């Protein structure tokens, strides 16, 4: 962490997606500083960093280097609290939206997962070409580095389907998402081949919600559900630039009822695969 000549820190040092550990560390620094009766200017003078850098660390926007941690320890009483906390610092998870990270962590340990999607093919089922097409449509446009980080993160999540064969994954996906040729004909062919391959796994159940369905239990939008190792059920809802973890037992129970009803309204797994195979043959 290096200050520029005008007393501010370089922009490239700013964390693009601050992690929870960075925010927590920053809050501890701020609490200890305020307890010591030091302003950010006074504290910055003691640790030989600018007020702006101190502020960025306290807000979780910058990863503190070893010199900052050591000088902060000396300035704030040598309790070793900052040294110990610094050992647990992690950067934001590249390629994952800030609001999705908590759910992504829960996803890794869940004993069952259910997903309904009406906007785009679920990330866990996306082919690499389809994922690239999705991120290529981002507004504002992503840089090459950002796009690659997004694709890598998405493909990394998919490993769970193969690495956790005892975990059941259930998907209900709207038919129009497979008919939409996002990325073009070749990308759509690759997507259908990829989904057919994944849906053949014993722990993966895919159902397609047909275009001509007369009943629909999830008109309020996409949803995700999971069960933790402690058998706690949780839900997740996502919209434009936001996501919400749903933990209330009553609300989660209602979401499970909606999903279970939708299962009965969608095509069964065999007929769903048959539909995808027909769509693949039409390309």
CSV table of C-alpha atoms in Angstrom, one decimal:
chain,number,residue,atom,x,y,z
A,1,UNK,CA,0.0,0.0,0.0
A,2,UNK,CA,1.9,3.1,-1.2
A,3,UNK,CA,0.8,6.7,-0.9
A,4,UNK,CA,1.3,9.0,-3.9
A,5,UNK,CA,3.0,12.3,-3.6
A,6,UNK,CA,-0.2,14.2,-2.9
A,7,UNK,CA,-1.0,12.2,0.1
A,8,UNK,CA,-3.6,9.9,-1.5
A,9,UNK,CA,-3.3,6.2,-2.3
A,10,UNK,CA,-3.1,5.0,-5.9
A,11,UNK,CA,-6.5,4.1,-7.4
A,12,UNK,CA,-5.2,0.6,-8.5
A,13,UNK,CA,-4.9,-0.3,-4.9
A,14,UNK,CA,-8.6,0.0,-4.3
A,15,UNK,CA,-10.3,-3.3,-3.8
A,16,UNK,CA,-12.9,-3.7,-6.6
A,17,UNK,CA,-15.1,-5.9,-4.4
A,18,UNK,CA,-14.3,-5.5,-0.6
A,19,UNK,CA,-14.6,-8.8,1.3
A,20,UNK,CA,-16.3,-9.2,4.6
A,21,UNK,CA,-12.9,-9.7,6.3
A,22,UNK,CA,-11.6,-6.4,5.0
A,23,UNK,CA,-14.7,-4.6,6.3
A,24,UNK,CA,-14.4,-6.3,9.7
A,25,UNK,CA,-10.6,-5.5,9.9
A,26,UNK,CA,-11.3,-1.9,9.0
A,27,UNK,CA,-14.0,-1.6,11.6
A,28,UNK,CA,-11.6,-2.9,14.3
A,29,UNK,CA,-9.0,-0.3,13.2
A,30,UNK,CA,-11.6,2.5,13.4
A,31,UNK,CA,-12.9,1.4,16.8
A,32,UNK,CA,-9.3,1.2,18.3
A,33,UNK,CA,-8.4,4.5,16.8
A,34,UNK,CA,-11.5,6.3,18.2
A,35,UNK,CA,-10.9,4.6,21.5
A,36,UNK,CA,-7.4,6.1,21.5
A,37,UNK,CA,-8.9,9.5,20.8
A,38,UNK,CA,-7.1,9.9,17.5
A,39,UNK,CA,-8.5,11.5,14.4
A,40,UNK,CA,-7.7,10.0,11.0
A,41,UNK,CA,-5.2,12.7,10.4
A,42,UNK,CA,-3.4,12.1,13.7
A,43,UNK,CA,-3.5,8.4,13.3
A,44,UNK,CA,-2.2,8.7,9.7
A,45,UNK,CA,0.7,10.7,10.9
A,46,UNK,CA,1.6,8.0,13.4
A,47,UNK,CA,1.5,5.2,10.9
A,48,UNK,CA,3.0,7.2,8.1
A,49,UNK,CA,0.0,6.9,5.8
A,50,UNK,CA,-2.3,9.6,4.5
A,51,UNK,CA,-5.8,10.3,6.0
A,52,UNK,CA,-7.3,9.0,2.7
A,53,UNK,CA,-5.5,5.6,3.1
A,54,UNK,CA,-6.6,5.3,6.7
A,55,UNK,CA,-10.1,6.0,5.6
A,56,UNK,CA,-9.9,3.4,2.8
A,57,UNK,CA,-8.6,0.7,5.2
A,58,UNK,CA,-11.3,1.5,7.8
A,59,UNK,CA,-14.0,1.2,5.1
A,60,UNK,CA,-12.6,-2.1,3.8
A,61,UNK,CA,-11.7,-0.6,0.5
A,62,UNK,CA,-8.0,-1.4,0.7
A,63,UNK,CA,-5.9,-4.4,1.7
A,64,UNK,CA,-3.5,-3.2,4.4
A,65,UNK,CA,0.1,-4.2,3.9
A,66,UNK,CA,2.4,-5.5,6.7
A,67,UNK,CA,3.9,-2.0,7.5
A,68,UNK,CA,0.4,-0.6,8.0
A,69,UNK,CA,-0.5,-3.4,10.4
A,70,UNK,CA,2.7,-3.2,12.4
A,71,UNK,CA,2.6,0.6,12.7
A,72,UNK,CA,-1.1,0.5,13.6
A,73,UNK,CA,-0.4,-2.1,16.3
A,74,UNK,CA,2.3,0.2,17.8
A,75,UNK,CA,0.1,3.3,17.6
A,76,UNK,CA,-2.9,1.5,19.2
A,77,UNK,CA,-1.5,-0.3,22.2
A,78,UNK,CA,0.2,-3.4,20.9
A,79,UNK,CA,-2.7,-5.7,21.8
A,80,UNK,CA,-1.9,-8.1,18.8
A,81,UNK,CA,-5.5,-7.8,17.8
A,82,UNK,CA,-4.7,-6.3,14.4
A,83,UNK,CA,-1.8,-8.7,13.8
A,84,UNK,CA,-4.1,-11.7,14.4
A,85,UNK,CA,-7.0,-10.3,12.4
A,86,UNK,CA,-4.7,-9.5,9.5
A,87,UNK,CA,-3.9,-13.2,9.2
A,88,UNK,CA,-7.5,-13.8,8.2
A,89,UNK,CA,-7.8,-11.1,5.6
A,90,UNK,CA,-9.1,-12.2,2.1
A,91,UNK,CA,-9.8,-10.2,-1.0
A,92,UNK,CA,-13.3,-10.1,-2.6
A,93,UNK,CA,-14.2,-13.2,-4.5
A,94,UNK,CA,-13.4,-12.4,-8.1
A,95,UNK,CA,-16.2,-12.8,-10.6
A,96,UNK,CA,-19.0,-13.0,-8.0
A,97,UNK,CA,-21.3,-10.1,-7.3
A,98,UNK,CA,-21.0,-8.8,-3.8
A,99,UNK,CA,-24.6,-9.6,-3.0
A,100,UNK,CA,-24.2,-13.2,-4.2
A,101,UNK,CA,-21.1,-14.2,-2.3
A,102,UNK,CA,-22.8,-15.3,0.9
A,103,UNK,CA,-25.2,-17.5,-1.1
A,104,UNK,CA,-22.2,-18.9,-3.1
A,105,UNK,CA,-20.5,-19.9,0.2
A,106,UNK,CA,-23.7,-21.6,1.4
A,107,UNK,CA,-24.0,-23.4,-1.9
A,108,UNK,CA,-20.7,-25.1,-1.4
A,109,UNK,CA,-21.8,-26.8,1.8
A,110,UNK,CA,-25.5,-27.3,1.1
A,111,UNK,CA,-27.0,-30.8,1.3
A,112,UNK,CA,-29.6,-30.0,-1.4
A,113,UNK,CA,-30.2,-27.2,-3.8
A,114,UNK,CA,-33.2,-26.1,-5.9
A,115,UNK,CA,-33.2,-23.4,-8.6
A,116,UNK,CA,-36.0,-21.9,-10.7
A,117,UNK,CA,-35.0,-19.5,-13.4
A,118,UNK,CA,-37.0,-17.4,-15.9
A,119,UNK,CA,-34.3,-14.9,-16.9
A,120,UNK,CA,-31.4,-16.9,-18.2
A,121,UNK,CA,-30.1,-20.5,-17.9
A,122,UNK,CA,-28.9,-21.0,-14.3
A,123,UNK,CA,-25.2,-20.5,-13.8
A,124,UNK,CA,-24.6,-24.0,-12.6
A,125,UNK,CA,-25.8,-25.3,-16.0
A,126,UNK,CA,-24.2,-22.7,-18.3
A,127,UNK,CA,-21.7,-23.8,-21.0
A,128,UNK,CA,-18.6,-21.7,-21.2
A,129,UNK,CA,-19.8,-20.2,-24.5
A,130,UNK,CA,-23.2,-19.2,-23.0
A,131,UNK,CA,-21.5,-17.8,-19.9
A,132,UNK,CA,-19.3,-15.6,-22.1
A,133,UNK,CA,-22.3,-14.4,-24.1
A,134,UNK,CA,-24.1,-13.5,-20.8
A,135,UNK,CA,-21.2,-11.5,-19.6
A,136,UNK,CA,-20.6,-10.0,-23.0
A,137,UNK,CA,-24.0,-8.4,-22.7
A,138,UNK,CA,-23.1,-6.6,-19.4
A,139,UNK,CA,-23.9,-2.9,-19.1
A,140,UNK,CA,-21.6,-1.1,-18.8
A,141,UNK,CA,-19.3,-3.4,-20.8
A,142,UNK,CA,-16.7,-5.5,-18.9
A,143,UNK,CA,-13.0,-5.4,-19.5
A,144,UNK,CA,-11.4,-8.5,-20.9
A,145,UNK,CA,-10.0,-9.2,-17.4
A,146,UNK,CA,-13.3,-8.7,-15.7
A,147,UNK,CA,-15.1,-11.0,-18.2
A,148,UNK,CA,-12.5,-13.7,-17.8
A,149,UNK,CA,-12.8,-13.5,-14.0
A,150,UNK,CA,-16.6,-13.9,-14.3
A,151,UNK,CA,-16.4,-16.9,-16.6
A,152,UNK,CA,-13.8,-18.6,-14.4
A,153,UNK,CA,-15.9,-18.1,-11.3
A,154,UNK,CA,-19.0,-19.4,-13.0
A,155,UNK,CA,-17.3,-22.6,-14.3
A,156,UNK,CA,-15.6,-23.1,-10.9
A,157,UNK,CA,-19.1,-23.2,-9.2
A,158,UNK,CA,-20.2,-25.9,-11.7
A,159,UNK,CA,-17.6,-28.3,-10.3
A,160,UNK,CA,-19.9,-29.0,-7.4
A,161,UNK,CA,-22.2,-31.0,-9.7
A,162,UNK,CA,-19.4,-33.5,-10.3
A,163,UNK,CA,-17.5,-33.3,-7.0
A,164,UNK,CA,-20.6,-33.6,-4.8
A,165,UNK,CA,-22.4,-36.6,-6.3
A,166,UNK,CA,-24.5,-37.2,-3.1
A,167,UNK,CA,-26.0,-33.7,-3.2
A,168,UNK,CA,-29.3,-33.5,-5.2
A,169,UNK,CA,-29.5,-30.5,-7.5
A,170,UNK,CA,-32.9,-29.6,-8.8
A,171,UNK,CA,-33.5,-27.2,-11.7
A,172,UNK,CA,-36.7,-25.8,-13.2
A,173,UNK,CA,-36.0,-23.6,-16.2
A,174,UNK,CA,-38.4,-21.8,-18.6
A,175,UNK,CA,-38.5,-23.3,-22.1
A,176,UNK,CA,-38.0,-19.9,-23.8
A,177,UNK,CA,-34.5,-19.6,-22.3
A,178,UNK,CA,-33.4,-22.6,-24.4
A,179,UNK,CA,-35.1,-21.2,-27.5
A,180,UNK,CA,-33.4,-17.8,-27.2
A,181,UNK,CA,-30.3,-18.0,-29.2
A,182,UNK,CA,-28.1,-15.9,-26.9
A,183,UNK,CA,-24.7,-15.7,-28.5
A,184,UNK,CA,-25.8,-17.2,-31.7
A,185,UNK,CA,-26.7,-20.6,-33.1
A,186,UNK,CA,-23.3,-22.3,-32.3
A,187,UNK,CA,-23.4,-21.1,-28.7
A,188,UNK,CA,-27.0,-22.4,-28.3
A,189,UNK,CA,-25.9,-25.8,-29.7
A,190,UNK,CA,-23.1,-25.9,-27.2
A,191,UNK,CA,-25.4,-24.9,-24.4
A,192,UNK,CA,-28.0,-27.6,-25.2
A,193,UNK,CA,-25.2,-30.3,-25.4
A,194,UNK,CA,-23.8,-29.1,-22.1
A,195,UNK,CA,-27.2,-29.1,-20.3
A,196,UNK,CA,-28.1,-32.5,-21.7
A,197,UNK,CA,-24.8,-33.9,-20.4
A,198,UNK,CA,-25.2,-32.4,-16.9
A,199,UNK,CA,-28.8,-33.4,-16.6
A,200,UNK,CA,-27.7,-37.0,-17.2
A,201,UNK,CA,-25.9,-37.0,-13.9
A,202,UNK,CA,-27.8,-39.0,-11.2
A,203,UNK,CA,-27.7,-36.1,-8.7
A,204,UNK,CA,-29.1,-33.6,-11.2
A,205,UNK,CA,-32.8,-33.2,-12.0
A,206,UNK,CA,-33.8,-30.8,-14.8
A,207,UNK,CA,-37.4,-29.9,-15.6
A,208,UNK,CA,-38.5,-27.5,-18.3
A,209,UNK,CA,-41.5,-25.2,-17.8
A,210,UNK,CA,-43.2,-25.4,-21.2
A,211,UNK,CA,-44.4,-22.3,-23.1
A,212,UNK,CA,-47.9,-23.6,-23.2
A,213,UNK,CA,-48.3,-24.2,-19.5
A,214,UNK,CA,-51.7,-22.9,-18.3
A,215,UNK,CA,-50.6,-22.8,-14.6
A,216,UNK,CA,-47.5,-21.3,-13.0
A,217,UNK,CA,-46.7,-21.2,-9.3
A,218,UNK,CA,-43.6,-18.9,-9.5
A,219,UNK,CA,-44.8,-15.9,-11.4
A,220,UNK,CA,-43.1,-13.6,-8.8
A,221,UNK,CA,-39.7,-14.4,-10.3
A,222,UNK,CA,-36.7,-16.6,-10.0
A,223,UNK,CA,-35.7,-18.3,-6.7
A,224,UNK,CA,-33.1,-20.5,-5.2
A,225,UNK,CA,-33.5,-22.8,-2.2
A,226,UNK,CA,-31.1,-24.9,-0.2
A,227,UNK,CA,-30.7,-27.0,2.9
A,228,UNK,CA,-27.7,-26.6,5.2
A,229,UNK,CA,-25.9,-29.5,6.9
A,230,UNK,CA,-27.7,-28.5,10.0
A,231,UNK,CA,-31.0,-29.1,8.1
A,232,UNK,CA,-31.9,-25.4,8.0
A,233,UNK,CA,-33.7,-24.2,4.9
A,234,UNK,CA,-32.8,-20.9,3.3
A,235,UNK,CA,-33.9,-19.0,0.2
A,236,UNK,CA,-32.4,-16.5,-2.1
A,237,UNK,CA,-34.1,-14.0,-4.4
A,238,UNK,CA,-32.2,-11.8,-7.0
A,239,UNK,CA,-33.1,-8.8,-9.1
A,240,UNK,CA,-31.5,-5.9,-10.8
A,241,UNK,CA,-28.2,-5.2,-9.0
A,242,UNK,CA,-29.2,-6.8,-5.8
A,243,UNK,CA,-29.9,-10.1,-4.0
A,244,UNK,CA,-31.6,-11.1,-0.8
A,245,UNK,CA,-31.0,-14.0,1.5
A,246,UNK,CA,-34.3,-15.3,3.0
A,247,UNK,CA,-34.0,-16.9,6.3
A,248,UNK,CA,-37.5,-16.5,7.9
A,249,UNK,CA,-39.0,-19.9,8.4
A,250,UNK,CA,-42.5,-18.9,7.3
A,251,UNK,CA,-41.2,-17.2,4.1
A,252,UNK,CA,-38.9,-20.0,3.2
A,253,UNK,CA,-41.7,-22.5,3.8
A,254,UNK,CA,-43.9,-20.6,1.3
A,255,UNK,CA,-41.1,-20.6,-1.2
A,256,UNK,CA,-40.7,-24.3,-0.9
A,257,UNK,CA,-44.5,-24.7,-1.5
A,258,UNK,CA,-44.2,-22.6,-4.6
A,259,UNK,CA,-41.3,-24.7,-5.9
A,260,UNK,CA,-42.9,-28.0,-5.1
A,261,UNK,CA,-46.1,-26.9,-7.0
A,262,UNK,CA,-44.0,-25.7,-9.9
A,263,UNK,CA,-42.4,-29.2,-10.1
A,264,UNK,CA,-45.9,-30.7,-10.7
A,265,UNK,CA,-46.6,-28.1,-13.4
A,266,UNK,CA,-43.3,-28.5,-15.3
A,267,UNK,CA,-42.4,-31.3,-17.7
A,268,UNK,CA,-41.0,-34.4,-16.0
A,269,UNK,CA,-37.2,-35.0,-16.4
A,270,UNK,CA,-37.6,-37.5,-19.2
A,271,UNK,CA,-39.9,-35.2,-21.3
A,272,UNK,CA,-37.7,-32.2,-20.5
A,273,UNK,CA,-34.6,-34.0,-21.9
A,274,UNK,CA,-36.7,-35.0,-24.9
A,275,UNK,CA,-37.7,-31.4,-25.5
A,276,UNK,CA,-34.0,-30.2,-25.3
A,277,UNK,CA,-33.0,-33.0,-27.7
A,278,UNK,CA,-35.6,-31.8,-30.2
A,279,UNK,CA,-34.5,-28.2,-29.9
A,280,UNK,CA,-30.9,-29.3,-30.4
A,281,UNK,CA,-32.0,-31.1,-33.6
A,282,UNK,CA,-33.7,-28.0,-34.9
A,283,UNK,CA,-30.4,-26.0,-34.9
